[in-house]
């Protein structure tokens, strides 16, 4: 893929939380057009993509080789971010690998894989830190970079490693959903003195676009991104600073956490299309117990100097992000950030995560 020619990018995962800002950044100036895959082209999220312009929708599923070939054919680049909460860990690994192989066969010039950290490996293969939706992606990310050592001149590839979205900390139906308790915004999560390398969705768009714009540098790169290592007592302090309303973080043991708002989901498969009778399938509780252990024990870090170089105007602090989010909400008529956190508003807002909007149903 040449960096100066108009290019078409095939996107899998375009209707997810990350997809809209990524596609928006790609098509913003006409340098790229996008063909996005969707099971339901009439959905709210698919229509939002079409409204960006320079976007077409291909109906189908990534779990179908014929559909994948149709999607890749005639495109120069690909952005592949499979929904592990749809597939489950085992199926995601298979189809992510096939996406790479078919893209290479169909003539894609540059392939970007939407990744998460291989946390189990980074923790020394200690199963306390096993989170299937992380490790499933992380294994494939390493595999792609290994294949790229042989194939880099035929099809360049980069891995784009994100993490928990900052937006999840102020949204309903997420693992770090806050609640107003006696007039105080409260996060009750099993984080201890750890921190979460939260990612701003808007910055995801910039980074993804940078990978396609700079293939000479990004070929073979694992770009690991975040705002900062967010300690939740500092998140609460920043919320108070921005809104003028009280907030707090209460460290919570795992048993208490799993008897809270997520109790009904705890025994469900982490991937809603995964076979609950398959011994490899992790429950929601097991998956997110590993997830919280990763952050509690500082398994994952980031190279923030590199991110400053690549994205000089990136969001650098949680307070900066909250301030921007407060201003944006007011401009959009949603009210202040404090008003948006009230239960009557929080639970009526549009779901951030696609599995919440889909209601944990649907085909692959």
Short mmCIF file of C-alpha atoms in Angstrom, two decimals:
data_model
loop_
_atom_site.label_atom_id
_atom_site.label_comp_id
_atom_site.label_asym_id
_atom_site.label_seq_id
_atom_site.Cartn_x
_atom_site.Cartn_y
_atom_site.Cartn_z
CA UNK A 1 0.00 0.00 0.00
CA UNK A 2 1.55 3.28 -1.02
CA UNK A 3 1.19 6.11 1.45
CA UNK A 4 0.26 8.73 -1.19
CA UNK A 5 -2.45 6.95 -3.21
CA UNK A 6 -6.14 6.80 -2.35
CA UNK A 7 -6.77 3.41 -0.80
CA UNK A 8 -9.73 1.28 0.21
CA UNK A 9 -9.61 -0.37 3.63
CA UNK A 10 -11.66 -3.42 4.55
CA UNK A 11 -12.72 -3.14 8.20
CA UNK A 12 -13.97 -5.96 10.41
CA UNK A 13 -15.25 -4.67 13.73
CA UNK A 14 -16.41 -1.35 12.34
CA UNK A 15 -19.67 -1.32 14.30
CA UNK A 16 -17.94 -1.87 17.65
CA UNK A 17 -16.96 0.86 20.10
CA UNK A 18 -13.54 1.22 18.49
CA UNK A 19 -14.80 0.97 14.93
CA UNK A 20 -16.55 4.33 14.61
CA UNK A 21 -13.58 6.52 15.63
CA UNK A 22 -11.18 4.40 13.57
CA UNK A 23 -13.29 4.58 10.42
CA UNK A 24 -14.04 8.27 11.04
CA UNK A 25 -10.30 9.01 11.14
CA UNK A 26 -9.63 6.94 8.03
CA UNK A 27 -12.24 8.67 5.83
CA UNK A 28 -11.94 12.17 7.30
CA UNK A 29 -10.04 13.73 4.37
CA UNK A 30 -10.84 11.40 1.45
CA UNK A 31 -7.45 9.70 1.45
CA UNK A 32 -9.08 6.40 2.31
CA UNK A 33 -12.45 4.83 1.69
CA UNK A 34 -13.78 2.00 3.83
CA UNK A 35 -15.69 -1.18 3.18
CA UNK A 36 -17.08 -2.23 6.57
CA UNK A 37 -18.49 -5.64 7.45
CA UNK A 38 -21.79 -5.82 9.34
CA UNK A 39 -24.25 -8.59 10.08
CA UNK A 40 -27.02 -5.97 10.03
CA UNK A 41 -26.54 -3.08 7.57
CA UNK A 42 -29.77 -1.53 8.87
CA UNK A 43 -28.51 -1.28 12.46
CA UNK A 44 -28.01 2.05 14.18
CA UNK A 45 -24.25 1.56 14.23
CA UNK A 46 -23.99 0.61 10.54
CA UNK A 47 -26.04 3.67 9.58
CA UNK A 48 -23.74 5.86 11.65
CA UNK A 49 -20.80 4.55 9.63
CA UNK A 50 -22.54 5.26 6.32
CA UNK A 51 -23.24 8.80 7.47
CA UNK A 52 -19.50 9.47 7.61
CA UNK A 53 -19.23 9.28 3.83
CA UNK A 54 -16.73 7.21 1.82
CA UNK A 55 -18.05 4.12 3.62
CA UNK A 56 -19.87 1.12 2.16
CA UNK A 57 -21.30 -1.80 4.12
CA UNK A 58 -20.78 -5.45 3.24
CA UNK A 59 -23.42 -7.67 4.81
CA UNK A 60 -22.14 -10.84 6.36
CA UNK A 61 -20.03 -12.40 9.07
CA UNK A 62 -16.27 -12.76 9.49
CA UNK A 63 -16.87 -16.46 10.24
CA UNK A 64 -17.37 -17.15 6.53
CA UNK A 65 -14.43 -17.44 4.16
CA UNK A 66 -16.47 -16.41 1.13
CA UNK A 67 -17.53 -13.20 2.86
CA UNK A 68 -13.98 -12.46 3.94
CA UNK A 69 -12.71 -12.92 0.39
CA UNK A 70 -15.39 -10.58 -0.92
CA UNK A 71 -14.43 -8.03 1.72
CA UNK A 72 -10.69 -8.14 1.06
CA UNK A 73 -10.96 -8.28 -2.73
CA UNK A 74 -10.22 -4.93 -4.38
CA UNK A 75 -8.98 -3.38 -1.14
CA UNK A 76 -5.46 -2.15 -0.41
CA UNK A 77 -5.53 -2.38 3.36
CA UNK A 78 -7.39 -4.14 6.17
CA UNK A 79 -8.24 -3.31 9.76
CA UNK A 80 -9.33 -6.45 11.61
CA UNK A 81 -10.72 -6.23 15.14
CA UNK A 82 -12.80 -9.31 15.95
CA UNK A 83 -15.32 -9.22 18.77
CA UNK A 84 -14.06 -11.77 21.28
CA UNK A 85 -17.20 -11.35 23.39
CA UNK A 86 -19.14 -12.69 20.42
CA UNK A 87 -16.86 -15.54 19.42
CA UNK A 88 -15.17 -16.68 22.58
CA UNK A 89 -11.42 -17.24 22.83
CA UNK A 90 -11.04 -20.40 20.75
CA UNK A 91 -13.10 -19.30 17.74
CA UNK A 92 -11.52 -15.84 17.71
CA UNK A 93 -8.04 -17.32 17.40
CA UNK A 94 -9.05 -19.44 14.40
CA UNK A 95 -10.82 -16.68 12.47
CA UNK A 96 -8.21 -14.03 13.22
CA UNK A 97 -5.53 -16.31 11.75
CA UNK A 98 -7.69 -17.03 8.71
CA UNK A 99 -8.26 -13.29 8.24
CA UNK A 100 -4.52 -12.78 7.95
CA UNK A 101 -4.03 -15.73 5.62
CA UNK A 102 -6.91 -14.80 3.31
CA UNK A 103 -5.88 -11.13 3.26
CA UNK A 104 -2.41 -12.17 2.10
CA UNK A 105 -3.87 -14.43 -0.57
CA UNK A 106 -6.29 -11.75 -1.82
CA UNK A 107 -3.55 -9.16 -2.32
CA UNK A 108 -3.95 -6.84 0.68
CA UNK A 109 -0.88 -4.62 0.95
CA UNK A 110 -1.13 -3.56 4.59
CA UNK A 111 -2.87 -5.40 7.41
CA UNK A 112 -3.61 -3.91 10.85
CA UNK A 113 -4.75 -6.23 13.61
CA UNK A 114 -6.80 -4.86 16.53
CA UNK A 115 -5.04 -6.46 19.47
CA UNK A 116 -4.98 -6.74 23.25
CA UNK A 117 -2.02 -7.64 25.46
CA UNK A 118 -0.96 -11.27 25.78
CA UNK A 119 -1.27 -10.74 29.52
CA UNK A 120 -0.83 -14.38 30.49
CA UNK A 121 2.61 -14.38 28.87
CA UNK A 122 3.53 -10.99 30.31
CA UNK A 123 2.64 -12.35 33.76
CA UNK A 124 4.98 -15.32 33.35
CA UNK A 125 2.18 -17.77 32.42
CA UNK A 126 0.58 -17.49 35.87
CA UNK A 127 -3.06 -18.47 35.38
CA UNK A 128 -4.24 -15.94 37.97
CA UNK A 129 -3.78 -13.46 35.13
CA UNK A 130 -5.59 -15.40 32.43
CA UNK A 131 -8.27 -13.35 30.65
CA UNK A 132 -9.45 -15.13 27.53
CA UNK A 133 -10.50 -12.04 25.60
CA UNK A 134 -6.99 -10.64 26.11
CA UNK A 135 -4.93 -13.77 25.55
CA UNK A 136 -6.93 -14.87 22.50
CA UNK A 137 -6.00 -11.66 20.73
CA UNK A 138 -2.49 -11.50 22.17
CA UNK A 139 -1.51 -14.92 20.87
CA UNK A 140 -2.68 -13.99 17.37
CA UNK A 141 -0.88 -10.65 17.53
CA UNK A 142 2.41 -12.40 18.20
CA UNK A 143 1.69 -14.93 15.45
CA UNK A 144 1.01 -12.14 12.93
CA UNK A 145 4.27 -10.36 13.75
CA UNK A 146 6.12 -13.66 13.37
CA UNK A 147 4.52 -14.31 9.95
CA UNK A 148 5.40 -10.75 9.00
CA UNK A 149 9.09 -11.55 9.27
CA UNK A 150 8.64 -13.68 6.15
CA UNK A 151 5.79 -11.81 4.42
CA UNK A 152 6.51 -8.15 5.16
CA UNK A 153 7.40 -7.29 1.53
CA UNK A 154 4.29 -9.02 0.19
CA UNK A 155 1.87 -7.70 2.82
CA UNK A 156 2.97 -5.34 5.55
CA UNK A 157 1.37 -5.83 8.96
CA UNK A 158 1.08 -3.97 12.24
CA UNK A 159 -0.51 -4.85 15.55
CA UNK A 160 -2.53 -2.18 17.34
CA UNK A 161 -2.76 -3.02 21.05
CA UNK A 162 -5.36 -1.09 23.02
CA UNK A 163 -7.01 -1.79 26.38
CA UNK A 164 -10.02 -0.85 28.48
CA UNK A 165 -11.62 2.26 27.04
CA UNK A 166 -11.70 5.29 29.31
CA UNK A 167 -15.34 5.61 28.34
CA UNK A 168 -16.05 2.33 30.14
CA UNK A 169 -15.40 4.03 33.48
CA UNK A 170 -18.41 6.31 33.01
CA UNK A 171 -20.74 3.91 31.20
CA UNK A 172 -23.43 1.45 32.22
CA UNK A 173 -23.01 -2.32 31.81
CA UNK A 174 -19.20 -2.38 31.93
CA UNK A 175 -16.86 -4.07 34.44
CA UNK A 176 -16.02 -0.67 35.97
CA UNK A 177 -19.46 0.91 35.93
CA UNK A 178 -19.80 3.58 38.66
CA UNK A 179 -22.86 4.21 40.78
CA UNK A 180 -24.05 7.27 42.69
CA UNK A 181 -24.29 6.24 46.36
CA UNK A 182 -25.62 8.79 48.85
CA UNK A 183 -24.70 11.60 46.48
CA UNK A 184 -21.16 10.32 45.84
CA UNK A 185 -20.06 8.82 42.52
CA UNK A 186 -18.50 5.52 43.54
CA UNK A 187 -16.33 2.97 41.76
CA UNK A 188 -16.32 -0.40 43.58
CA UNK A 189 -13.77 -2.55 41.78
CA UNK A 190 -11.10 -5.10 42.84
CA UNK A 191 -8.12 -2.97 41.82
CA UNK A 192 -6.19 -2.53 45.08
CA UNK A 193 -3.37 -0.03 44.54
CA UNK A 194 -3.08 -0.96 40.89
CA UNK A 195 -3.86 1.05 37.79
CA UNK A 196 -5.57 0.58 34.45
CA UNK A 197 -3.92 1.78 31.19
CA UNK A 198 -7.15 3.25 29.91
CA UNK A 199 -7.45 4.17 26.23
CA UNK A 200 -9.34 7.12 24.74
CA UNK A 201 -11.47 6.04 21.79
CA UNK A 202 -10.81 9.26 19.88
CA UNK A 203 -7.09 8.62 20.14
CA UNK A 204 -7.65 5.14 18.69
CA UNK A 205 -8.75 6.79 15.47
CA UNK A 206 -5.57 8.85 15.29
CA UNK A 207 -3.27 5.89 16.01
CA UNK A 208 -4.97 3.59 13.51
CA UNK A 209 -4.73 6.25 10.81
CA UNK A 210 -1.04 6.77 11.67
CA UNK A 211 -0.32 3.08 11.14
CA UNK A 212 -1.75 3.20 7.62
CA UNK A 213 -0.13 6.55 6.82
CA UNK A 214 3.37 5.40 7.84
CA UNK A 215 3.76 1.82 6.58
CA UNK A 216 7.53 2.23 6.22
CA UNK A 217 7.76 2.60 10.01
CA UNK A 218 4.73 0.69 11.24
CA UNK A 219 5.40 -2.49 9.25
CA UNK A 220 6.19 -5.08 11.92
CA UNK A 221 5.23 -2.77 14.80
CA UNK A 222 3.17 -3.52 17.88
CA UNK A 223 1.78 -0.11 18.80
CA UNK A 224 0.63 -0.34 22.43
CA UNK A 225 -1.45 2.66 23.47
CA UNK A 226 -3.10 4.27 26.52
CA UNK A 227 -3.79 7.67 28.09
CA UNK A 228 -1.87 6.87 31.29
CA UNK A 229 -1.83 4.27 34.07
CA UNK A 230 -5.08 5.33 35.75
CA UNK A 231 -5.22 4.79 39.51
CA UNK A 232 -8.86 4.86 40.54
CA UNK A 233 -8.41 7.06 43.59
CA UNK A 234 -6.91 9.59 41.17
CA UNK A 235 -9.83 9.00 38.80
CA UNK A 236 -12.17 9.96 41.65
CA UNK A 237 -10.06 13.01 42.51
CA UNK A 238 -10.08 14.11 38.87
CA UNK A 239 -13.85 13.67 38.66
CA UNK A 240 -14.29 15.92 41.69
CA UNK A 241 -11.91 18.49 40.21
CA UNK A 242 -13.76 18.58 36.90
CA UNK A 243 -17.36 18.42 38.12
CA UNK A 244 -17.27 19.88 41.62
CA UNK A 245 -19.17 16.83 42.87
CA UNK A 246 -17.86 14.14 45.24
CA UNK A 247 -16.45 10.87 43.98
CA UNK A 248 -14.58 7.95 45.53
CA UNK A 249 -12.93 4.65 44.78
CA UNK A 250 -13.58 1.72 47.13
CA UNK A 251 -11.31 -1.28 46.73
CA UNK A 252 -13.51 -4.37 46.68
CA UNK A 253 -12.67 -8.03 47.18
CA UNK A 254 -13.56 -10.35 44.32
CA UNK A 255 -16.40 -12.15 46.10
CA UNK A 256 -18.12 -8.87 46.89
CA UNK A 257 -17.52 -7.61 43.36
CA UNK A 258 -19.13 -10.70 41.82
CA UNK A 259 -22.14 -10.37 44.09
CA UNK A 260 -22.69 -6.83 42.85
CA UNK A 261 -24.19 -5.56 39.56
CA UNK A 262 -22.44 -8.28 37.50
CA UNK A 263 -23.81 -11.18 39.54
CA UNK A 264 -26.31 -12.24 36.86
CA UNK A 265 -23.56 -12.45 34.22
CA UNK A 266 -20.92 -14.18 36.35
CA UNK A 267 -21.65 -17.76 35.28
CA UNK A 268 -22.35 -16.99 31.61
CA UNK A 269 -19.74 -17.75 28.92
CA UNK A 270 -17.43 -14.77 28.37
CA UNK A 271 -18.11 -15.20 24.64
CA UNK A 272 -21.85 -15.43 24.11
CA UNK A 273 -21.50 -17.73 21.09
CA UNK A 274 -18.97 -19.96 22.84
CA UNK A 275 -20.04 -23.45 23.86
CA UNK A 276 -20.57 -23.44 27.65
CA UNK A 277 -19.94 -27.21 27.68
CA UNK A 278 -16.51 -26.81 26.07
CA UNK A 279 -13.90 -27.02 28.83
CA UNK A 280 -11.91 -24.24 27.16
CA UNK A 281 -14.75 -21.74 27.55
CA UNK A 282 -14.16 -19.26 30.36
CA UNK A 283 -17.03 -17.91 32.40
CA UNK A 284 -17.55 -14.18 32.66
CA UNK A 285 -16.38 -14.38 36.28
CA UNK A 286 -13.19 -16.31 35.54
CA UNK A 287 -12.35 -14.10 32.57
CA UNK A 288 -12.77 -10.83 34.44
CA UNK A 289 -11.14 -12.08 37.61
CA UNK A 290 -8.00 -12.49 35.52
CA UNK A 291 -8.68 -9.09 33.96
CA UNK A 292 -8.71 -7.32 37.33
CA UNK A 293 -5.63 -9.22 38.54
CA UNK A 294 -3.73 -7.91 35.51
CA UNK A 295 -4.33 -4.31 36.54
CA UNK A 296 -4.06 -4.86 40.29
CA UNK A 297 -0.56 -6.30 39.95
CA UNK A 298 0.83 -3.96 37.27
CA UNK A 299 1.38 -6.61 34.60
CA UNK A 300 1.01 -4.20 31.68
CA UNK A 301 2.88 -0.94 31.06
CA UNK A 302 3.18 1.44 28.12
CA UNK A 303 5.93 3.48 26.41
CA UNK A 304 4.42 6.93 26.85
CA UNK A 305 7.42 8.72 25.34
CA UNK A 306 6.79 6.84 22.09
CA UNK A 307 3.10 7.78 22.19
CA UNK A 308 4.03 11.44 22.74
CA UNK A 309 6.19 11.27 19.62
CA UNK A 310 3.57 9.58 17.45
CA UNK A 311 0.61 11.62 18.73
CA UNK A 312 1.86 14.95 20.15
CA UNK A 313 -1.71 16.11 20.88
CA UNK A 314 -2.82 12.90 22.55
CA UNK A 315 -4.85 12.92 25.76
CA UNK A 316 -2.27 12.49 28.53
CA UNK A 317 -4.24 12.47 31.80
CA UNK A 318 -7.55 11.20 33.08
CA UNK A 319 -8.43 14.73 34.21
CA UNK A 320 -7.88 16.06 30.69
CA UNK A 321 -10.11 13.30 29.34
CA UNK A 322 -12.87 13.94 31.88
CA UNK A 323 -12.81 17.68 31.23
CA UNK A 324 -13.16 17.13 27.51
CA UNK A 325 -15.94 14.60 28.05
CA UNK A 326 -17.82 17.02 30.31
CA UNK A 327 -17.61 19.78 27.72
CA UNK A 328 -18.62 17.45 24.91
CA UNK A 329 -21.67 16.20 26.80
CA UNK A 330 -22.86 19.74 27.45
CA UNK A 331 -22.42 20.66 23.77
CA UNK A 332 -24.41 17.59 22.70
CA UNK A 333 -27.27 18.41 25.04
CA UNK A 334 -26.60 15.45 27.33
CA UNK A 335 -25.90 17.63 30.34
CA UNK A 336 -22.85 17.79 32.56
CA UNK A 337 -20.80 14.71 33.36
CA UNK A 338 -22.31 14.65 36.85
CA UNK A 339 -25.83 14.74 35.41
CA UNK A 340 -24.98 11.92 33.03
CA UNK A 341 -23.86 9.72 35.94
CA UNK A 342 -27.26 9.85 37.61
CA UNK A 343 -28.93 6.41 37.36
CA UNK A 344 -31.94 7.71 35.42
CA UNK A 345 -29.54 8.99 32.74
CA UNK A 346 -26.72 6.44 32.95
CA UNK A 347 -28.94 3.46 32.22
CA UNK A 348 -30.85 5.26 29.45
CA UNK A 349 -27.75 6.25 27.52
CA UNK A 350 -26.75 4.46 24.34
CA UNK A 351 -24.61 1.42 25.29
CA UNK A 352 -20.90 1.89 24.71
CA UNK A 353 -20.11 -1.78 24.13
CA UNK A 354 -21.75 -3.59 21.26
CA UNK A 355 -22.51 -6.73 23.28
CA UNK A 356 -24.65 -4.59 25.59
CA UNK A 357 -26.62 -3.23 22.64
CA UNK A 358 -26.93 -6.65 21.04
CA UNK A 359 -28.07 -8.12 24.35
CA UNK A 360 -25.50 -10.96 24.17
CA UNK A 361 -27.24 -12.48 21.19
CA UNK A 362 -26.70 -12.89 17.47
CA UNK A 363 -24.68 -15.06 15.17
CA UNK A 364 -20.94 -14.90 14.66
#
